[in-house]
Amino acid sequence: MSRSPGRKQENYKISRELFVLTYGALVAQLCKDYEKDEDVNACLDRMGYSIGIRLIDDFLARSAVKKCRSYSETADVIAQVAFKMYLGVTPSVSCSSATGNEFSLILDKNPLVDFVEELPAERASLCYCNLLCGVIRGALEMVHLAAEVSFLQDRLKGDAVTEIGITFLRKPEDRKHRR
Amino acid sequence: MAIFSVYVVNKAGGLIYQLDHYAPRADTEKTFSFPLDLVLRPHDERVVVAFGQRDGIRVGHAVLAINGAEVNGRFTADGKDVLEFLNNPANYPVSIRFGRHRLSSNEKLMLASMFHSLFAIGSQLSPEVGSSGIEMLETDTFKLHCFQTLTGIKFMVLADPRQTGIDALLRKIYEIYSDFALKNPFYSLEMPIRCELFDQNLKLALEVAEKAGPFGPGS
């Protein structure tokens, strides 16, 4: 991951392998610490959340995107700008509900699972990349958009594609102004 | 060309960072003999000039130091009340330093939250939905530029009215905040920023912006 060209500091790249291996080590350690898959998933989600609440300002500072006017614009920005900036991949977006607040990001390449072929048998319901869900959830919460983010399909579990589902929750009625 | 100060306000309106960058203000130090021809009176925690403006000492200036020792509010460095000290002819001739007092940190906190409320009122008064809020407050001696991020943090810069490039500076301060404050694992969100790297990089950015001069970078 390299920093954006506007930085005055040295432009250095960290090896992608190091990042992927670090993530793998993190998940492996969590699997040792917790017996149940749900606990590991919840822990990854919490960690992702605390990354997301900080990463959002970094994203906004570097990408200078304007305020999104609709949920679909938000989903597009997440897929085309944010994923590209941080992971180097561009998932495709599709809207999966008539009400216009459920979206799916379909990832055909996921750098985090470079070295993983399939989940072990005793960890069948582990969401390996649940950290990403937490990151998206935390980031959206800081710009006052409550959302539920989860993996709908996962290649590691045998599905055809990896799909992240984002469901924007309705804002409470008394918040008329988004400051 | 100068940038006078930088304020960072969190979502709740609390001041989380403040930096004063301006050159030292003009203090006036003079030696006086009894009786004092200025009228002094207590005001809040300070002793201020009420009447008798002369020689650079203006009404409203506070007593900053007596005989070289800085006063502590209304008391001298050794604990005596300033007005009593100056009413006693035995203490004369005395050298007193007057000047405009600097804001205390409590006052800055109050002013920051007041601006936060004004900002909110400004956004609501806007005839269009989704206003950016107050972007600039202009006076004859300074301009206050404000930038609110989509996450609700406000960055305010007080600068000389002729200083340009403040918009770019505000974006740069946002980047510095996202780098050195947010990425610091020991910094809790919305709390006062006490990160050395943030201070250093901010001062560097201010110096670059000041050197750029009134016609923008490259002048």
GROMACS .gro file of C-alpha atoms in nm:
model
  398
    1MET     CA    1   0.000   0.000   0.000
    2SER     CA    2   0.157   0.328  -0.100
    3ARG     CA    3   0.067   0.676   0.011
    4SER     CA    4  -0.093   0.921  -0.227
    5PRO     CA    5   0.139   1.131  -0.445
    6GLY     CA    6   0.055   1.456  -0.268
    7ARG     CA    7   0.257   1.362   0.038
    8LYS     CA    8   0.583   1.536   0.102
    9GLN     CA    9   0.724   1.243   0.295
   10GLU     CA   10   0.903   0.953   0.130
   11ASN     CA   11   0.676   0.753  -0.095
   12TYR     CA   12   0.731   0.403   0.028
   13LYS     CA   13   0.543   0.084  -0.033
   14ILE     CA   14   0.487  -0.186   0.222
   15SER     CA   15   0.499  -0.535   0.079
   16ARG     CA   16   0.148  -0.660   0.007
   17GLU     CA   17   0.251  -1.002   0.126
   18LEU     CA   18   0.343  -0.866   0.465
   19PHE     CA   19  -0.002  -0.712   0.499
   20VAL     CA   20  -0.182  -1.029   0.389
   21LEU     CA   21   0.033  -1.245   0.617
   22THR     CA   22  -0.031  -1.011   0.910
   23TYR     CA   23  -0.404  -1.037   0.854
   24GLY     CA   24  -0.379  -1.414   0.831
   25ALA     CA   25  -0.182  -1.429   1.154
   26LEU     CA   26  -0.445  -1.212   1.321
   27VAL     CA   27  -0.729  -1.442   1.217
   28ALA     CA   28  -0.533  -1.752   1.314
   29GLN     CA   29  -0.464  -1.612   1.660
   30LEU     CA   30  -0.829  -1.520   1.706
   31CYS     CA   31  -0.926  -1.874   1.612
   32LYS     CA   32  -0.694  -2.003   1.883
   33ASP     CA   33  -0.836  -1.758   2.137
   34TYR     CA   34  -1.205  -1.819   2.069
   35GLU     CA   35  -1.375  -2.153   2.016
   36LYS     CA   36  -1.691  -2.035   1.849
   37ASP     CA   37  -1.691  -1.893   1.498
   38GLU     CA   38  -1.944  -1.627   1.594
   39ASP     CA   39  -1.704  -1.492   1.855
   40VAL     CA   40  -1.422  -1.468   1.606
   41ASN     CA   41  -1.650  -1.298   1.355
   42ALA     CA   42  -1.772  -1.052   1.619
   43CYS     CA   43  -1.415  -0.975   1.724
   44LEU     CA   44  -1.306  -0.913   1.366
   45ASP     CA   45  -1.607  -0.689   1.316
   46ARG     CA   46  -1.521  -0.485   1.629
   47MET     CA   47  -1.163  -0.446   1.518
   48GLY     CA   48  -1.276  -0.341   1.176
   49TYR     CA   49  -1.513  -0.090   1.334
   50SER     CA   50  -1.235   0.084   1.524
   51ILE     CA   51  -1.028   0.095   1.206
   52GLY     CA   52  -1.322   0.230   1.007
   53ILE     CA   53  -1.399   0.519   1.240
   54ARG     CA   54  -1.045   0.647   1.191
   55LEU     CA   55  -0.995   0.551   0.830
   56ILE     CA   56  -1.293   0.755   0.712
   57ASP     CA   57  -1.119   1.086   0.780
   58ASP     CA   58  -0.807   0.967   0.601
   59PHE     CA   59  -1.024   0.865   0.305
   60LEU     CA   60  -1.211   1.197   0.298
   61ALA     CA   61  -0.892   1.397   0.333
   62ARG     CA   62  -0.717   1.222   0.048
   63SER     CA   63  -0.996   1.160  -0.197
   64ALA     CA   64  -1.183   1.492  -0.157
   65VAL     CA   65  -1.515   1.331  -0.249
   66LYS     CA   66  -1.816   1.552  -0.205
   67LYS     CA   67  -2.110   1.460   0.013
   68CYS     CA   68  -2.307   1.180  -0.149
   69ARG     CA   69  -2.666   1.259  -0.226
   70SER     CA   70  -2.806   0.909  -0.234
   71TYR     CA   71  -2.738   0.565  -0.099
   72SER     CA   72  -2.645   0.437  -0.443
   73GLU     CA   73  -2.391   0.716  -0.481
   74THR     CA   74  -2.246   0.617  -0.145
   75ALA     CA   75  -2.219   0.253  -0.248
   76ASP     CA   76  -2.050   0.357  -0.573
   77VAL     CA   77  -1.798   0.571  -0.389
   78ILE     CA   78  -1.719   0.285  -0.149
   79ALA     CA   79  -1.660   0.045  -0.434
   80GLN     CA   80  -1.488   0.263  -0.688
   81VAL     CA   81  -1.288   0.504  -0.476
   82ALA     CA   82  -1.238   0.355  -0.130
   83PHE     CA   83  -1.172  -0.007  -0.221
   84LYS     CA   84  -0.945   0.107  -0.502
   85MET     CA   85  -0.752   0.339  -0.272
   86TYR     CA   86  -0.696   0.094   0.010
   87LEU     CA   87  -0.703  -0.254  -0.139
   88GLY     CA   88  -0.639  -0.189  -0.505
   89VAL     CA   89  -0.949  -0.373  -0.622
   90THR     CA   90  -1.276  -0.238  -0.761
   91PRO     CA   91  -1.580  -0.445  -0.670
   92SER     CA   92  -1.892  -0.409  -0.878
   93VAL     CA   93  -2.203  -0.264  -0.719
   94SER     CA   94  -2.556  -0.386  -0.757
   95CYS     CA   95  -2.872  -0.270  -0.588
   96SER     CA   96  -3.067  -0.561  -0.457
   97SER     CA   97  -3.384  -0.411  -0.320
   98ALA     CA   98  -3.675  -0.207  -0.443
   99THR     CA   99  -3.651   0.035  -0.156
  100GLY     CA  100  -3.305   0.138  -0.270
  101ASN     CA  101  -3.121   0.086   0.053
  102GLU     CA  102  -2.968  -0.257   0.006
  103PHE     CA  103  -2.658  -0.293  -0.205
  104SER     CA  104  -2.406  -0.565  -0.279
  105LEU     CA  105  -2.041  -0.530  -0.359
  106ILE     CA  106  -1.915  -0.822  -0.561
  107LEU     CA  107  -1.544  -0.879  -0.528
  108ASP     CA  108  -1.380  -1.092  -0.788
  109LYS     CA  109  -1.035  -1.037  -0.643
  110ASN     CA  110  -0.980  -1.017  -0.273
  111PRO     CA  111  -0.618  -0.955  -0.170
  112LEU     CA  112  -0.677  -1.065   0.187
  113VAL     CA  113  -0.735  -1.426   0.081
  114ASP     CA  114  -0.427  -1.453  -0.140
  115PHE     CA  115  -0.288  -1.744   0.056
  116VAL     CA  116  -0.609  -1.911   0.174
  117GLU     CA  117  -0.778  -2.176  -0.035
  118GLU     CA  118  -1.057  -2.289   0.191
  119LEU     CA  119  -1.163  -2.276   0.553
  120PRO     CA  120  -1.079  -2.569   0.779
  121ALA     CA  121  -1.365  -2.808   0.847
  122GLU     CA  122  -1.414  -2.705   1.208
  123ARG     CA  123  -1.437  -2.336   1.111
  124ALA     CA  124  -1.709  -2.365   0.856
  125SER     CA  125  -1.897  -2.050   0.947
  126LEU     CA  126  -1.596  -1.822   0.992
  127CYS     CA  127  -1.613  -1.501   0.791
  128TYR     CA  128  -1.246  -1.463   0.714
  129CYS     CA  129  -1.267  -1.105   0.590
  130ASN     CA  130  -1.516  -0.984   0.847
  131LEU     CA  131  -1.274  -0.703   0.930
  132LEU     CA  132  -1.379  -0.539   0.603
  133CYS     CA  133  -1.742  -0.540   0.713
  134GLY     CA  134  -1.649  -0.368   1.036
  135VAL     CA  135  -1.441  -0.109   0.852
  136ILE     CA  136  -1.727  -0.019   0.621
  137ARG     CA  137  -1.976  -0.007   0.907
  138GLY     CA  138  -1.752   0.216   1.121
  139ALA     CA  139  -1.671   0.448   0.836
  140LEU     CA  140  -2.036   0.492   0.740
  141GLU     CA  141  -2.134   0.557   1.099
  142MET     CA  142  -1.893   0.850   1.123
  143VAL     CA  143  -2.062   1.020   0.830
  144HIS     CA  144  -2.398   0.965   0.998
  145LEU     CA  145  -2.514   0.672   0.785
  146ALA     CA  146  -2.615   0.374   0.993
  147ALA     CA  147  -2.571   0.050   0.803
  148GLU     CA  148  -2.552  -0.323   0.848
  149VAL     CA  149  -2.269  -0.482   0.657
  150SER     CA  150  -2.213  -0.854   0.623
  151PHE     CA  151  -2.087  -1.119   0.390
  152LEU     CA  152  -2.366  -1.263   0.179
  153GLN     CA  153  -2.151  -1.501  -0.017
  154ASP     CA  154  -1.794  -1.610   0.034
  155ARG     CA  155  -1.568  -1.793  -0.210
  156LEU     CA  156  -1.388  -1.954   0.083
  157LYS     CA  157  -1.710  -2.125   0.182
  158GLY     CA  158  -1.769  -2.263  -0.162
  159ASP     CA  159  -1.989  -1.991  -0.313
  160ALA     CA  160  -1.924  -1.866  -0.662
  161VAL     CA  161  -1.829  -1.510  -0.572
  162THR     CA  162  -1.750  -1.304  -0.265
  163GLU     CA  163  -2.032  -1.065  -0.196
  164ILE     CA  164  -2.057  -0.799   0.075
  165GLY     CA  165  -2.407  -0.676   0.150
  166ILE     CA  166  -2.462  -0.320   0.276
  167THR     CA  167  -2.807  -0.236   0.412
  168PHE     CA  168  -2.857   0.129   0.494
  169LEU     CA  169  -3.082   0.166   0.795
  170ARG     CA  170  -3.337   0.442   0.799
  171LYS     CA  171  -3.223   0.756   0.976
  172PRO     CA  172  -3.436   0.842   1.278
  173GLU     CA  173  -3.711   1.086   1.187
  174ASP     CA  174  -3.600   1.366   1.416
  175ARG     CA  175  -3.266   1.415   1.244
  176LYS     CA  176  -3.371   1.659   0.979
  177HIS     CA  177  -3.035   1.817   0.924
  178ARG     CA  178  -2.715   1.637   0.849
  179ARG     CA  179  -2.454   1.876   0.983
  180MET     CA  180   0.175   3.779   0.636
  181ALA     CA  181   0.079   3.575   0.930
  182ILE     CA  182  -0.134   3.295   1.046
  183PHE     CA  183  -0.239   3.378   1.395
  184SER     CA  184  -0.391   3.060   1.533
  185VAL     CA  185  -0.543   2.723   1.460
  186TYR     CA  186  -0.838   2.569   1.644
  187VAL     CA  187  -0.975   2.216   1.605
  188VAL     CA  188  -1.326   2.152   1.738
  189ASN     CA  189  -1.483   1.808   1.775
  190LYS     CA  190  -1.838   1.703   1.689
  191ALA     CA  191  -1.978   1.803   2.026
  192GLY     CA  192  -1.834   2.152   2.007
  193GLY     CA  193  -1.541   2.098   2.242
  194LEU     CA  194  -1.202   2.241   2.160
  195ILE     CA  195  -0.957   1.955   2.112
  196TYR     CA  196  -0.658   2.144   1.983
  197GLN     CA  197  -0.536   2.500   1.981
  198LEU     CA  198  -0.216   2.658   1.855
  199ASP     CA  199  -0.110   3.024   1.875
  200HIS     CA  200   0.136   3.101   1.603
  201TYR     CA  201   0.157   3.478   1.582
  202ALA     CA  202   0.461   3.690   1.645
  203PRO     CA  203   0.484   3.843   1.990
  204ARG     CA  204   0.243   4.126   2.039
  205ALA     CA  205   0.357   4.475   2.125
  206ASP     CA  206   0.398   4.518   2.498
  207THR     CA  207   0.490   4.849   2.646
  208GLU     CA  208   0.708   4.873   2.951
  209LYS     CA  209   0.749   5.208   3.124
  210THR     CA  210   0.883   5.340   3.450
  211PHE     CA  211   0.642   5.539   3.659
  212SER     CA  212   0.671   5.762   3.961
  213PHE     CA  213   0.406   5.823   4.225
  214PRO     CA  214   0.127   5.915   4.166
  215LEU     CA  215   0.032   5.697   3.872
  216ASP     CA  216  -0.138   5.903   3.601
  217LEU     CA  217  -0.323   5.603   3.463
  218VAL     CA  218  -0.643   5.485   3.620
  219LEU     CA  219  -0.637   5.114   3.683
  220ARG     CA  220  -0.927   4.896   3.782
  221PRO     CA  221  -0.981   4.525   3.835
  222HIS     CA  222  -1.158   4.338   3.559
  223ASP     CA  223  -1.226   3.963   3.579
  224GLU     CA  224  -0.895   3.819   3.688
  225ARG     CA  225  -0.679   4.105   3.571
  226VAL     CA  226  -0.596   4.468   3.637
  227VAL     CA  227  -0.672   4.680   3.332
  228VAL     CA  228  -0.620   5.039   3.228
  229ALA     CA  229  -0.949   5.229   3.254
  230PHE     CA  230  -0.835   5.581   3.171
  231GLY     CA  231  -0.521   5.771   3.079
  232GLN     CA  232  -0.419   5.629   2.742
  233ARG     CA  233  -0.071   5.737   2.639
  234ASP     CA  234   0.253   5.624   2.482
  235GLY     CA  235   0.121   5.299   2.343
  236ILE     CA  236  -0.061   5.208   2.660
  237ARG     CA  237  -0.425   5.184   2.564
  238VAL     CA  238  -0.747   5.150   2.754
  239GLY     CA  239  -0.815   4.783   2.805
  240HIS     CA  240  -0.450   4.683   2.827
  241ALA     CA  241  -0.375   4.465   3.124
  242VAL     CA  242  -0.088   4.483   3.370
  243LEU     CA  243   0.141   4.203   3.260
  244ALA     CA  244   0.448   4.250   3.477
  245ILE     CA  245   0.574   4.471   3.759
  246ASN     CA  246   0.947   4.536   3.786
  247GLY     CA  247   1.011   4.255   3.545
  248ALA     CA  248   0.822   3.989   3.740
  249GLU     CA  249   0.503   3.868   3.571
  250VAL     CA  250   0.187   3.929   3.765
  251ASN     CA  251  -0.041   3.643   3.852
  252GLY     CA  252  -0.385   3.781   3.771
  253ARG     CA  253  -0.451   4.051   4.029
  254PHE     CA  254  -0.153   3.965   4.246
  255THR     CA  255   0.215   4.031   4.199
  256ALA     CA  256   0.463   3.748   4.174
  257ASP     CA  257   0.517   3.757   4.552
  258GLY     CA  258   0.148   3.751   4.633
  259LYS     CA  259   0.069   4.115   4.702
  260ASP     CA  260  -0.241   4.274   4.553
  261VAL     CA  261  -0.140   4.482   4.251
  262LEU     CA  262  -0.362   4.781   4.321
  263GLU     CA  263  -0.248   4.805   4.682
  264PHE     CA  264   0.112   4.777   4.571
  265LEU     CA  265   0.069   5.062   4.326
  266ASN     CA  266  -0.112   5.282   4.580
  267ASN     CA  267   0.184   5.270   4.814
  268PRO     CA  268   0.433   5.554   4.735
  269ALA     CA  269   0.716   5.359   4.898
  270ASN     CA  270   0.720   5.114   4.607
  271TYR     CA  271   0.797   5.381   4.349
  272PRO     CA  272   0.965   5.428   4.102
  273VAL     CA  273   0.817   5.115   3.951
  274SER     CA  274   0.840   4.968   3.604
  275ILE     CA  275   0.514   4.826   3.472
  276ARG     CA  276   0.456   4.632   3.153
  277PHE     CA  277   0.119   4.676   2.981
  278GLY     CA  278  -0.020   4.486   2.692
  279ARG     CA  279  -0.318   4.308   2.549
  280HIS     CA  280  -0.377   3.995   2.752
  281ARG     CA  281  -0.372   3.656   2.587
  282LEU     CA  282  -0.682   3.440   2.608
  283SER     CA  283  -0.671   3.180   2.880
  284SER     CA  284  -0.747   2.820   2.786
  285ASN     CA  285  -1.087   2.833   2.951
  286GLU     CA  286  -1.179   3.136   2.748
  287LYS     CA  287  -1.066   2.961   2.432
  288LEU     CA  288  -1.283   2.659   2.517
  289MET     CA  289  -1.581   2.884   2.566
  290LEU     CA  290  -1.524   3.075   2.246
  291ALA     CA  291  -1.482   2.754   2.049
  292SER     CA  292  -1.812   2.612   2.170
  293MET     CA  293  -1.979   2.943   2.102
  294PHE     CA  294  -1.853   2.935   1.748
  295HIS     CA  295  -1.974   2.577   1.716
  296SER     CA  296  -2.325   2.692   1.810
  297LEU     CA  297  -2.309   2.987   1.571
  298PHE     CA  298  -2.198   2.749   1.298
  299ALA     CA  299  -2.498   2.527   1.363
  300ILE     CA  300  -2.732   2.828   1.355
  301GLY     CA  301  -2.571   2.941   1.031
  302SER     CA  302  -2.635   2.605   0.866
  303GLN     CA  303  -2.996   2.608   0.973
  304LEU     CA  304  -3.057   2.963   0.855
  305SER     CA  305  -2.943   2.871   0.509
  306PRO     CA  306  -3.220   2.891   0.249
  307GLU     CA  307  -3.081   2.582   0.074
  308VAL     CA  308  -3.056   2.241   0.232
  309GLY     CA  309  -2.710   2.104   0.294
  310SER     CA  310  -2.527   2.429   0.349
  311SER     CA  311  -2.155   2.415   0.417
  312GLY     CA  312  -2.196   2.634   0.722
  313ILE     CA  313  -1.983   2.938   0.807
  314GLU     CA  314  -1.675   2.933   0.586
  315MET     CA  315  -1.528   3.270   0.666
  316LEU     CA  316  -1.566   3.542   0.921
  317GLU     CA  317  -1.405   3.867   0.814
  318THR     CA  318  -1.294   4.162   1.023
  319ASP     CA  319  -1.049   4.441   0.956
  320THR     CA  320  -0.768   4.283   1.152
  321PHE     CA  321  -0.811   3.913   1.076
  322LYS     CA  322  -1.007   3.656   0.883
  323LEU     CA  323  -1.137   3.339   1.045
  324HIS     CA  324  -1.160   3.050   0.800
  325CYS     CA  325  -1.356   2.742   0.897
  326PHE     CA  326  -1.377   2.402   0.735
  327GLN     CA  327  -1.614   2.132   0.858
  328THR     CA  328  -1.544   1.778   0.747
  329LEU     CA  329  -1.818   1.532   0.660
  330THR     CA  330  -1.750   1.364   0.993
  331GLY     CA  331  -1.828   1.681   1.187
  332ILE     CA  332  -1.480   1.797   1.291
  333LYS     CA  333  -1.417   2.168   1.241
  334PHE     CA  334  -1.081   2.321   1.160
  335MET     CA  335  -1.052   2.695   1.211
  336VAL     CA  336  -0.762   2.915   1.108
  337LEU     CA  337  -0.728   3.281   1.206
  338ALA     CA  338  -0.506   3.463   0.963
  339ASP     CA  339  -0.408   3.802   0.830
  340PRO     CA  340  -0.676   3.931   0.590
  341ARG     CA  341  -0.428   3.938   0.303
  342GLN     CA  342  -0.309   3.582   0.353
  343THR     CA  343  -0.411   3.351   0.068
  344GLY     CA  344  -0.403   2.976   0.032
  345ILE     CA  345  -0.594   2.915   0.354
  346ASP     CA  346  -0.833   2.671   0.186
  347ALA     CA  347  -0.544   2.452   0.084
  348LEU     CA  348  -0.400   2.493   0.433
  349LEU     CA  349  -0.727   2.374   0.592
  350ARG     CA  350  -0.727   2.064   0.369
  351LYS     CA  351  -0.363   2.004   0.462
  352ILE     CA  352  -0.446   2.033   0.833
  353TYR     CA  353  -0.722   1.775   0.777
  354GLU     CA  354  -0.466   1.540   0.624
  355ILE     CA  355  -0.225   1.599   0.911
  356TYR     CA  356  -0.506   1.531   1.159
  357SER     CA  357  -0.606   1.209   0.983
  358ASP     CA  358  -0.243   1.097   0.977
  359PHE     CA  359  -0.088   1.191   1.307
  360ALA     CA  360  -0.386   1.210   1.537
  361LEU     CA  361  -0.625   0.945   1.408
  362LYS     CA  362  -0.365   0.688   1.314
  363ASN     CA  363  -0.204   0.715   1.656
  364PRO     CA  364  -0.343   0.405   1.832
  365PHE     CA  365  -0.326   0.576   2.169
  366TYR     CA  366  -0.534   0.873   2.066
  367SER     CA  367  -0.904   0.846   2.157
  368LEU     CA  368  -1.146   1.009   1.919
  369GLU     CA  369  -1.299   1.342   2.023
  370MET     CA  370  -1.041   1.388   2.300
  371PRO     CA  371  -0.782   1.666   2.318
  372ILE     CA  372  -0.499   1.603   2.075
  373ARG     CA  373  -0.169   1.554   2.253
  374CYS     CA  374   0.042   1.412   1.975
  375GLU     CA  375   0.392   1.547   1.925
  376LEU     CA  376   0.400   1.453   1.557
  377PHE     CA  377   0.074   1.639   1.498
  378ASP     CA  378   0.222   1.956   1.655
  379GLN     CA  379   0.541   1.935   1.453
  380ASN     CA  380   0.376   1.873   1.120
  381LEU     CA  381   0.115   2.139   1.181
  382LYS     CA  382   0.381   2.401   1.255
  383LEU     CA  383   0.565   2.296   0.941
  384ALA     CA  384   0.249   2.334   0.733
  385LEU     CA  385   0.183   2.679   0.880
  386GLU     CA  386   0.534   2.791   0.797
  387VAL     CA  387   0.500   2.668   0.439
  388ALA     CA  388   0.170   2.851   0.404
  389GLU     CA  389   0.312   3.173   0.546
  390LYS     CA  390   0.619   3.164   0.323
  391ALA     CA  391   0.395   3.129   0.021
  392GLY     CA  392   0.306   3.492   0.066
  393PRO     CA  393   0.003   3.692  -0.045
  394PHE     CA  394   0.001   3.563  -0.399
  395GLY     CA  395  -0.008   3.194  -0.326
  396PRO     CA  396   0.270   2.935  -0.347
  397GLY     CA  397   0.553   3.011  -0.580
  398SER     CA  398   0.550   3.385  -0.524
   0.00000   0.00000   0.00000
